[in-house]
Coordinates of C-alpha atoms and ligand atoms in Angstrom, one line a residue:
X5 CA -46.6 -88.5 15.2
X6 CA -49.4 -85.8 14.6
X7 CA -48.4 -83.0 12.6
X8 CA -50.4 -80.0 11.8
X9 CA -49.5 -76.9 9.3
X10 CA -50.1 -73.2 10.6
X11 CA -50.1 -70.2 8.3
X12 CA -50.4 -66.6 9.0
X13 CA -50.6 -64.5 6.6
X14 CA -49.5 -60.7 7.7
X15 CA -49.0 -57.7 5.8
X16 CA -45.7 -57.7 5.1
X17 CA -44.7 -61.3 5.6
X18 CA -46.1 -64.8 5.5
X19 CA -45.0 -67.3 8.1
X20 CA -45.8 -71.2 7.1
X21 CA -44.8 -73.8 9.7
X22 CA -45.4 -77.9 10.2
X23 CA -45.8 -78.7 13.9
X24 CA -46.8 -81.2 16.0
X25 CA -49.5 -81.1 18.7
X26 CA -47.6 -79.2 21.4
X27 CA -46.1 -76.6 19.1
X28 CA -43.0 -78.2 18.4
X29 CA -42.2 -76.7 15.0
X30 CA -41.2 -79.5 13.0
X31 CA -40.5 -77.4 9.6
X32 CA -40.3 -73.5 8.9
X33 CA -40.7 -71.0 6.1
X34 CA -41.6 -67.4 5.7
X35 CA -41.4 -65.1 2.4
X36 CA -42.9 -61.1 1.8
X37 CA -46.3 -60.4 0.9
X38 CA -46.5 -59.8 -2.6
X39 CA -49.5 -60.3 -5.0
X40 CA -52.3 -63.3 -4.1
X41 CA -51.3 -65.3 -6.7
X42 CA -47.6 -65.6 -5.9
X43 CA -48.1 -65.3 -2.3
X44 CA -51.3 -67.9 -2.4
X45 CA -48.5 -70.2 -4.6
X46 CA -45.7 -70.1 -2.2
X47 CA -48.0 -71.4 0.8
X48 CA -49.6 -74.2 -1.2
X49 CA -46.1 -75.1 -3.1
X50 CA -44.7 -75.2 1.0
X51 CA -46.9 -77.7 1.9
X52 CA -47.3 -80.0 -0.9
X53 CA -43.8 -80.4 -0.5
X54 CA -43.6 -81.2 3.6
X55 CA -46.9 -83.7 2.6
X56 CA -44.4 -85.5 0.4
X57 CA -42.2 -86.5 3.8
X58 CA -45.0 -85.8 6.4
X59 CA -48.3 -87.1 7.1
X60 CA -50.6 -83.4 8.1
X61 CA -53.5 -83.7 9.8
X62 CA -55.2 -80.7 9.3
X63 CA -54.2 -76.8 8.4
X64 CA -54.8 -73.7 10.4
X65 CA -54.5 -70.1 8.8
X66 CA -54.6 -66.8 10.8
X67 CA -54.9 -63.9 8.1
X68 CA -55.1 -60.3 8.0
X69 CA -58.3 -59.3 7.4
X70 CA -61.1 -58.3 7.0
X71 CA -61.8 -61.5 6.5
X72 CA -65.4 -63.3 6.4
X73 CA -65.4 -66.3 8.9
X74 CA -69.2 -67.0 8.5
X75 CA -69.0 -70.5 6.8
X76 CA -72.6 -69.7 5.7
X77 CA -71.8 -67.2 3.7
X78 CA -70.9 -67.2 -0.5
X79 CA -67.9 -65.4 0.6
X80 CA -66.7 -67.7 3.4
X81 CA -62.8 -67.6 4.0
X82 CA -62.6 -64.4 1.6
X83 CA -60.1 -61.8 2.6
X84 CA -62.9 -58.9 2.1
X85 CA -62.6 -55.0 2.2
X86 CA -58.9 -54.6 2.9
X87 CA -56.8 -51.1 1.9
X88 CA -54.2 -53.9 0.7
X89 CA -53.6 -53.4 -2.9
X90 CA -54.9 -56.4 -5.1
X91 CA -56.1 -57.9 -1.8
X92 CA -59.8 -57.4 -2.2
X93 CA -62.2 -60.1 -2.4
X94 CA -59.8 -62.8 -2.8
X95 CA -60.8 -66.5 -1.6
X96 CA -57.8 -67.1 0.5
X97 CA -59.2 -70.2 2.2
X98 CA -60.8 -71.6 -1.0
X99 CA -57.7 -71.4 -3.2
X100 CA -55.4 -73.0 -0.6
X101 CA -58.0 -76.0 0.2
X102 CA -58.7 -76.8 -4.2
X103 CA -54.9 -77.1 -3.8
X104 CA -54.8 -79.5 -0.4
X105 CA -56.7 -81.9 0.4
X106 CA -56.3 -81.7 4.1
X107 CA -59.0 -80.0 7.0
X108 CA -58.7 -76.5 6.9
X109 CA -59.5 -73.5 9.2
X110 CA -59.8 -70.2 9.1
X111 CA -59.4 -66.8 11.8
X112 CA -58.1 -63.7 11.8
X113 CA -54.2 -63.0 12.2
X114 CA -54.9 -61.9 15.8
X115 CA -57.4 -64.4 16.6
X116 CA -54.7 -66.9 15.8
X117 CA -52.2 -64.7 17.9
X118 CA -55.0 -65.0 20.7
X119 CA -55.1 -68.9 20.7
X120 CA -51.6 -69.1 20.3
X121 CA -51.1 -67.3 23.5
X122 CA -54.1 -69.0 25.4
X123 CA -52.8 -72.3 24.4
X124 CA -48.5 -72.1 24.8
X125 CA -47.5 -68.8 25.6
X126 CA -48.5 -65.6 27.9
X127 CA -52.2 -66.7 29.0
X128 CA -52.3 -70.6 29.3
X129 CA -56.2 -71.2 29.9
X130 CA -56.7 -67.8 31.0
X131 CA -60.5 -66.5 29.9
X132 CA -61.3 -63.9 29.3
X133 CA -58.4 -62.1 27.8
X134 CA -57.4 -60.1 25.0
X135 CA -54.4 -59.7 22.7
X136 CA -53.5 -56.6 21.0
X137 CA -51.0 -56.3 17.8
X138 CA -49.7 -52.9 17.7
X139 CA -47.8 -52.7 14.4
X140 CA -48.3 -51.5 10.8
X141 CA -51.7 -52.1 11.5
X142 CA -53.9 -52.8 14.7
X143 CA -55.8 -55.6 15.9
X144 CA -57.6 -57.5 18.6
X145 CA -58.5 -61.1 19.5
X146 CA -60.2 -62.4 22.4
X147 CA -60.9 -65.5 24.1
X148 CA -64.5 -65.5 25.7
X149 CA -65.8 -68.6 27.2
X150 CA -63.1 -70.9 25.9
X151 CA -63.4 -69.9 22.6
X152 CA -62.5 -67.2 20.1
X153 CA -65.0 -64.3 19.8
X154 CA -66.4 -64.0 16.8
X155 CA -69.8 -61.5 16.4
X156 CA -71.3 -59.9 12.9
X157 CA -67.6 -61.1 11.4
X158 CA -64.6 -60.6 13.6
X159 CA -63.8 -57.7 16.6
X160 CA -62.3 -55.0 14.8
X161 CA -60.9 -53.1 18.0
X162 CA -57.9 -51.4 16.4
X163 CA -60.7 -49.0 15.1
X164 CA -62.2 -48.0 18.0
X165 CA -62.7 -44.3 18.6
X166 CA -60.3 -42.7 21.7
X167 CA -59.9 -39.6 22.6
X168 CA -57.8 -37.2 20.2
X169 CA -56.9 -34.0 22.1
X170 CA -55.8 -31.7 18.7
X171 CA -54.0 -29.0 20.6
X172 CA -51.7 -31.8 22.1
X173 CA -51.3 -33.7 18.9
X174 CA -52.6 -32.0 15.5
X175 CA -51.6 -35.1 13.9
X176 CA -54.8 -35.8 12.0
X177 CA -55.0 -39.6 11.7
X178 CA -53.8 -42.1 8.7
X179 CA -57.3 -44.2 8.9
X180 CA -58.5 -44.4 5.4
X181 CA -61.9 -45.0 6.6
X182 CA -61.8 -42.9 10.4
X183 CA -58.9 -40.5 10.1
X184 CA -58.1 -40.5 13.7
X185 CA -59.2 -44.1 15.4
X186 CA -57.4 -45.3 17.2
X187 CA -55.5 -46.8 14.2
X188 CA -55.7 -44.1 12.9
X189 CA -53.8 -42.9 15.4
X190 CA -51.4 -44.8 16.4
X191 CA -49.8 -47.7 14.5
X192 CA -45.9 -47.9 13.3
X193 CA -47.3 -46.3 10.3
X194 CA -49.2 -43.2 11.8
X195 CA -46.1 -42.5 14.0
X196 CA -43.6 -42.3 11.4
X197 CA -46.4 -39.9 9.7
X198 CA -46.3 -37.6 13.0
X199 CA -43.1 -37.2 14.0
X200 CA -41.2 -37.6 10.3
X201 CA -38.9 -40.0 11.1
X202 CA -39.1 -44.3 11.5
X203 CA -40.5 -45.3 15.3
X204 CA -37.0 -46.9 15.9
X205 CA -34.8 -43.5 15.2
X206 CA -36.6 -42.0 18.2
X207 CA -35.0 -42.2 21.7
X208 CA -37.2 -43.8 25.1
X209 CA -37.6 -40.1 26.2
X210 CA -38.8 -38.9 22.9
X211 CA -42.9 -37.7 23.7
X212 CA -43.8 -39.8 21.0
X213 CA -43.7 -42.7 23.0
X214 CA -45.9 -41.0 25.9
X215 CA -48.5 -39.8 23.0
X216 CA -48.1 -43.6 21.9
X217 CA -49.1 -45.2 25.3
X218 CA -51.9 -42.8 26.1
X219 CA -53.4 -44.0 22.7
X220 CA -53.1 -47.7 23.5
X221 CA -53.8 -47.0 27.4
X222 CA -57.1 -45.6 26.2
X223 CA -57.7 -48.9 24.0
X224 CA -56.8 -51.2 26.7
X225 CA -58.9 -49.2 29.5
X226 CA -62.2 -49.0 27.3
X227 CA -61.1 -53.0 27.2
X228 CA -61.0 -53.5 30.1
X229 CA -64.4 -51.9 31.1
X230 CA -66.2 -53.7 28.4
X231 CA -65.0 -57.4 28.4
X232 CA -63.1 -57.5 32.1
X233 CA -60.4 -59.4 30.3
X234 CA -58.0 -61.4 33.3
X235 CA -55.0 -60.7 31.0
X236 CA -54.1 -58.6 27.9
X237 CA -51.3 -59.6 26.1
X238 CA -49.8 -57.3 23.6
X239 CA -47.3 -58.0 20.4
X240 CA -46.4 -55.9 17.1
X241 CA -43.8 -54.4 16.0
X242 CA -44.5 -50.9 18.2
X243 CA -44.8 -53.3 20.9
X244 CA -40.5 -54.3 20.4
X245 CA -39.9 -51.2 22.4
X246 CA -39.9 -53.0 26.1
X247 CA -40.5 -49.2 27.8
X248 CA -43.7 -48.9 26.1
X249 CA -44.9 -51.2 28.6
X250 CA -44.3 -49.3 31.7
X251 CA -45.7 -46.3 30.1
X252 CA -48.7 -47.9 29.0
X253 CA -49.0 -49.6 32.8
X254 CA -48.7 -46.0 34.4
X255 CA -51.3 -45.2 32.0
X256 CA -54.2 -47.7 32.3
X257 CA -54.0 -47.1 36.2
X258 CA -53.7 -43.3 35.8
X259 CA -56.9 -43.5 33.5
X260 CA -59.0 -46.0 35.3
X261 CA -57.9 -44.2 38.6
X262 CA -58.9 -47.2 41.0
X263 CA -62.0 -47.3 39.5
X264 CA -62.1 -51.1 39.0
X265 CA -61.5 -53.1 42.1
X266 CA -59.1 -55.9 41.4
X267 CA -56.2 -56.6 42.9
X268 CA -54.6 -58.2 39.4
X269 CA -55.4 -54.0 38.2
X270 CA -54.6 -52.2 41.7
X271 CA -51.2 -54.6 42.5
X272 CA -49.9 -56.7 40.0
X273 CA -49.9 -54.4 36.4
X274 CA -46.6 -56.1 36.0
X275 CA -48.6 -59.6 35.3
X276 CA -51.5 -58.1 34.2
X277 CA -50.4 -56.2 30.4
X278 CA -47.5 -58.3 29.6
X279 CA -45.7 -59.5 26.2
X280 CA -46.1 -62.2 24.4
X281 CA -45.1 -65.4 25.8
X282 CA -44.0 -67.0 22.2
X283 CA -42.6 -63.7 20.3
X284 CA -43.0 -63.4 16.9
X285 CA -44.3 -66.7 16.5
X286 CA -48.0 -66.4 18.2
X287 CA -49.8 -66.5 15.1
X288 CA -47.9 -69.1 13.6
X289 CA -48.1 -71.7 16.4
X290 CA -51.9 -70.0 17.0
X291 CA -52.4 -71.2 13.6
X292 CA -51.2 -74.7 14.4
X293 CA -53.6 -74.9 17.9
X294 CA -56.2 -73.9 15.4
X295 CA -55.6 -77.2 13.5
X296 CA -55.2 -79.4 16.1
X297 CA -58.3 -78.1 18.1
X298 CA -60.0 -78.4 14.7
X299 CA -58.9 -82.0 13.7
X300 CA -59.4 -82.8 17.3
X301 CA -62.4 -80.9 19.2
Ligands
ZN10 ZN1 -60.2 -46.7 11.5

């Protein structure tokens, strides 16, 4: 049997599975983000040890980033700018290939989450469409034309600028580099900020979670006029809260106010911004797809 390894490497936790070709997981891990080197030596020290029982084909990672992905460049498979402490300029794809010597591949965390949902879970072969984590951070991947889209580095839509009414929300924004992006604006983190109290303590009726969907409503509709995406999948931890997804489906269609003429927009919101078909585990199993389309184009 064909077996393939998928990493993703997230902010707060790593996920490390061995899986075959159709995303049965055959072997499973996950640990906290620490440090690079003790995180970097958990992955490799997992997979030496399933190549000791298991034959694997090829390894896929889907990482936080930034992250360069131009395998022209010095700094190919670096993890580059991020606000991560110690996480800066560290060759995440290098240090885990000197230690395996299997086919490797790199994307971003939601890239991977992208794939994985393109390929098993909420968007089978459905092009284009988008996926959105909504979490301590924010992130976007995309399939365009069958394949990932990848530009100057990677899309970096979490940071896009939305509108930030001030009288409504005098919030000013937790972006380290925008203030109020829409990251800035409004990830797990920058709620807790606002309203003084963990996301999960606050009721369905609290107006956080109006302010909340208006934020990613504007995201998804500036999204939506740009790439035209057939589907938009969105996952993160924000994302657990299953009412955010009506409120962000009144939103989008109160926004766009019939503007765009489909019927999957006008009539079927309910199959158009949906969850994630495999959970938690998009990236992960993204990761593995990643592999497998690599090892086998
Ligand atoms: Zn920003």
């Amino acid at each position: 049997m064909k077996l393939f390894g998928g990493v993703e490497t997230g902010g707060t936790k790593i996920v490390c599975v061995v899986a075959d070709g159709d995303g049965n997981i055959a072997a499973e891990t996950s640990f906290p983000t620490t440090n690079p080197d003790e995180t970097i030596s958990r992955v490799i020290a997992f997979f030496k040890d399933q190549m000791r029982a298991h034959s694997i084909e090829a390894l896929g990672i889907g990482t936080f980033g930034p992250v360069d992905l131009d395998p022209q460049s010095r700094t190919y498979g670096y993890i580059t700018t991020t606000p991560k402490p110690g996480w800066s300029n560290i060759d995440l794809l290098g240090r885990i290939s000197r230690a395996l010597p299997i086919p490797m591949v790199i994307d971003t965390d939601v890239n991977a989450a992208a794939m994985g949902e393109y390929t098993w879970g909420s968007a089978i072969g459905i092009d284009p469409f988008v996926y959105f984590t909504i979490g301590t951070g924010i992130g976007m991947g995309g399939m365009v034309n069958h394949a990932l889209l990848h530009g100057l580095t990677h899309p970096e839509a979490g940071h896009m600028i939305i509108h930030h009414d001030v009288r409504l929300d005098p919030f000013p924004g937790a972006c380290t580099y925008h203030g109020d992006c829409f990251e800035g604006l409004a990830t797990g983190f920058a709620l807790e900020k606002r309203w003084k109290t963990r996301g999960e303590t606050l009721p369905d009726d609290h107006p956080a979670w109006l302010l909340e969907a208006n934020y990613i409503a504007q995201a998804l509709v500036n999204t939506i006029l740009m790439l035209s995406p057939k589907k938009i999948v969105l996952g993160g931890g924000v994302m657990q809260r299953q009412a955010m997804f009506v409120l962000i489906r009144q939103e989008v269609a109160r926004l766009l106010n019939d503007y765009v003429k489909s019927d999957q927009i006008l009539n079927g919101m309910d199959t158009f911004i949906v969850p994630p078909g495999l959970g938690k585990r998009s990236g992960v199993l993204g990761a593995v797809a990643l592999a497998r389309n690599y090892a086998h184009p």
